[in-house]
PDB file of C-alpha atoms in Angstrom:
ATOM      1  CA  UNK A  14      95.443 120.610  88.586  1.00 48.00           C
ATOM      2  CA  UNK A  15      95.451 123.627  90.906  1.00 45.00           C
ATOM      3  CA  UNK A  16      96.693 122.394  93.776  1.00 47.00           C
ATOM      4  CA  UNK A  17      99.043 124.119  96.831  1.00 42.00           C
ATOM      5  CA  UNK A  18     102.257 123.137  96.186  1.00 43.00           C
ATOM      6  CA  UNK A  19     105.571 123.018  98.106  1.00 41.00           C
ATOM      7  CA  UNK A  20     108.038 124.216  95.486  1.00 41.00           C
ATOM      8  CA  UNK A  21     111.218 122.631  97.282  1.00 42.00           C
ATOM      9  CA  UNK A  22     113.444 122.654  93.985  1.00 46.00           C
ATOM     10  CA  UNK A  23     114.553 119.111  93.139  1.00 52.00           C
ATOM     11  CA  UNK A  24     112.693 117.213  96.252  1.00 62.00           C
ATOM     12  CA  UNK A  25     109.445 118.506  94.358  1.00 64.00           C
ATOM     13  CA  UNK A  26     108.037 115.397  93.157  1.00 81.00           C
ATOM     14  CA  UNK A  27     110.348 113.089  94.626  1.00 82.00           C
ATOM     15  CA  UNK A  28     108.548 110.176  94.760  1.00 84.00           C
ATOM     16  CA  UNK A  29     106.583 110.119  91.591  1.00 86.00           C
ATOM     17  CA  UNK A  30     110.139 110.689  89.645  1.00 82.00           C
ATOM     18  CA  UNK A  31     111.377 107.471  92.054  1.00 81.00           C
ATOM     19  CA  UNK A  32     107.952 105.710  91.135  1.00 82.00           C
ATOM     20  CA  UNK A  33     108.957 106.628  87.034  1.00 81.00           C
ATOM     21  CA  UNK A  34     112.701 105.594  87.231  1.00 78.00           C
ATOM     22  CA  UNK A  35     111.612 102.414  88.922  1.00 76.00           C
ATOM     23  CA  UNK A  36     109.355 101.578  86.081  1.00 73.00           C
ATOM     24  CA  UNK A  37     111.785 102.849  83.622  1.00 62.00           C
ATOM     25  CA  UNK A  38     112.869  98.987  82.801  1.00 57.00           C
ATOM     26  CA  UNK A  39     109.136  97.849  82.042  1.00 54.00           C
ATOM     27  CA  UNK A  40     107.840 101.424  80.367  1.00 53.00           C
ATOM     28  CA  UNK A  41     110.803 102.955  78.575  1.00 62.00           C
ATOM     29  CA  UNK A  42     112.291 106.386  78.991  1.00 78.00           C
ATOM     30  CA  UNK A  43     110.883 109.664  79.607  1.00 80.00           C
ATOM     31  CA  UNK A  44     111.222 110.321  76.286  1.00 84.00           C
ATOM     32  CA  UNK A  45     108.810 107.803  75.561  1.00 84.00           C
ATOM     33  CA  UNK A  46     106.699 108.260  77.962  1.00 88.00           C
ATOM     34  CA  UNK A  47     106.290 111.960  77.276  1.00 90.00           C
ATOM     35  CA  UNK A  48     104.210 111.202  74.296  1.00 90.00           C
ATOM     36  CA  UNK A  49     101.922 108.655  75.570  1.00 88.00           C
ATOM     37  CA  UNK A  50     100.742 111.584  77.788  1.00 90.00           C
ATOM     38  CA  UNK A  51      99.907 113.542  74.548  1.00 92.00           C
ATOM     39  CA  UNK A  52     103.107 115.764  75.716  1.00 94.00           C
ATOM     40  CA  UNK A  53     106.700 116.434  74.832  1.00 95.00           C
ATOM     41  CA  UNK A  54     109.676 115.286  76.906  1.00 90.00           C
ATOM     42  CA  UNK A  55     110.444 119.257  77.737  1.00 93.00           C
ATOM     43  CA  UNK A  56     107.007 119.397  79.359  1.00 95.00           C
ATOM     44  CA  UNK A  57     107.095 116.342  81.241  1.00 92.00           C
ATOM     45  CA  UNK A  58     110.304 117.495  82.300  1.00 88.00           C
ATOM     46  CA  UNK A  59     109.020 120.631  83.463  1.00 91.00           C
ATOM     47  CA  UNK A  60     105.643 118.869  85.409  1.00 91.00           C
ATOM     48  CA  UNK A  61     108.313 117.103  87.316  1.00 87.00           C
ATOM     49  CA  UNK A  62     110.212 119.951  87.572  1.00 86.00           C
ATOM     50  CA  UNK A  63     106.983 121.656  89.037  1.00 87.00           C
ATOM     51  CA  UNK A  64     107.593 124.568  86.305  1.00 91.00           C
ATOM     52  CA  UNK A  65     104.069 123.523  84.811  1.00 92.00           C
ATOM     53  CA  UNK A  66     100.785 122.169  86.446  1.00 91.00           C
ATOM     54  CA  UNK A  67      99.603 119.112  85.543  1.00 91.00           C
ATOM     55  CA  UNK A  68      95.843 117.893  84.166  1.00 92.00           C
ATOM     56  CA  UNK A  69      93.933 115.934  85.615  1.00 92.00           C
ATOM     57  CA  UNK A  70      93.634 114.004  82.640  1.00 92.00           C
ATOM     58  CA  UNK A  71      97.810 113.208  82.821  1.00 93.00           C
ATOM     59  CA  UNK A  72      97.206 112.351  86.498  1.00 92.00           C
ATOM     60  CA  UNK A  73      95.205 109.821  86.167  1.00 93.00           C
ATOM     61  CA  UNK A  74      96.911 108.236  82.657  1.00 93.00           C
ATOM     62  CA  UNK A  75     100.308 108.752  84.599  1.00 92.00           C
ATOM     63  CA  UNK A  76      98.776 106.896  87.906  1.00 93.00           C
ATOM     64  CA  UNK A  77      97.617 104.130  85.669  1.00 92.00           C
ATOM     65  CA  UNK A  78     100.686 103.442  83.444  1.00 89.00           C
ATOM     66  CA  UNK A  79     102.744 103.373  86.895  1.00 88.00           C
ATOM     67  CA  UNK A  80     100.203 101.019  88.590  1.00 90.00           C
ATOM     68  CA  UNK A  81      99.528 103.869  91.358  1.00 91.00           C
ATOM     69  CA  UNK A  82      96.364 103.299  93.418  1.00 93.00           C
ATOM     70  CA  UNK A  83      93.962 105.812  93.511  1.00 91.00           C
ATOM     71  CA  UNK A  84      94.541 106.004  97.377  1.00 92.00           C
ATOM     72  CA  UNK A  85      97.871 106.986  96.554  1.00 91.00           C
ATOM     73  CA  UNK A  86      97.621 109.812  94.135  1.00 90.00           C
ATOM     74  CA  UNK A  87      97.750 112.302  96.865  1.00 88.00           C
ATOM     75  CA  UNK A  88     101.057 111.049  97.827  1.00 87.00           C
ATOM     76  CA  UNK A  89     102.770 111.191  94.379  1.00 86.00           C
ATOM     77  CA  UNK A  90     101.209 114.379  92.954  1.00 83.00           C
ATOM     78  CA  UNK A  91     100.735 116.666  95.554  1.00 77.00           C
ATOM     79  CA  UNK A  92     102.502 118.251  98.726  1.00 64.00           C
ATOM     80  CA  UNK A  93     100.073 120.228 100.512  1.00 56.00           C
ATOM     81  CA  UNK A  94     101.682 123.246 103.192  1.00 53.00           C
ATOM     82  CA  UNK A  95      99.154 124.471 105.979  1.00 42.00           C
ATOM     83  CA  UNK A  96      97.556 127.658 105.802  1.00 43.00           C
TER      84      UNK A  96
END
């Protein structure tokens, strides 16, 4: 997903890593997660890293394994800046 992004370091994706840790209990680790997103743990790690964009495709399996509504998407995957 091309989307603008607000590369702030480790607050990039803040609250979609809070929304995974807080499901960690229920889903397992990242390392298992990784694969049920057809990916390996380095490139989830680098998705939440923003080093790598993400599909569409993982956005929406992601949003549905963490129970995010489609509302909220927005607010977990992207940080638009102004022009």
């Amino acid at each position: 997903i091309n989307q603008k992004h607000n590369l702030g370091g480790d607050n990039m994706y803040k609250k979609l890593k809070g929304r995974i840790k807080g499901c960690i209990g229920r889903k397992g680790t990242q390392k298992e997660l990784a694969p049920i997103l057809g990916m390996s743990t380095a490139t989830l790690t680098q998705k939440l890293n923003g080093k790598a964009d993400w599909k569409l495709s993982e956005v929406k399996k992601l949003s549905h394994i963490l129970g995010i509504d489609k509302r909220e998407v927005g607010d977990y995957f992207f940080d638009e800046e102004d022009d």
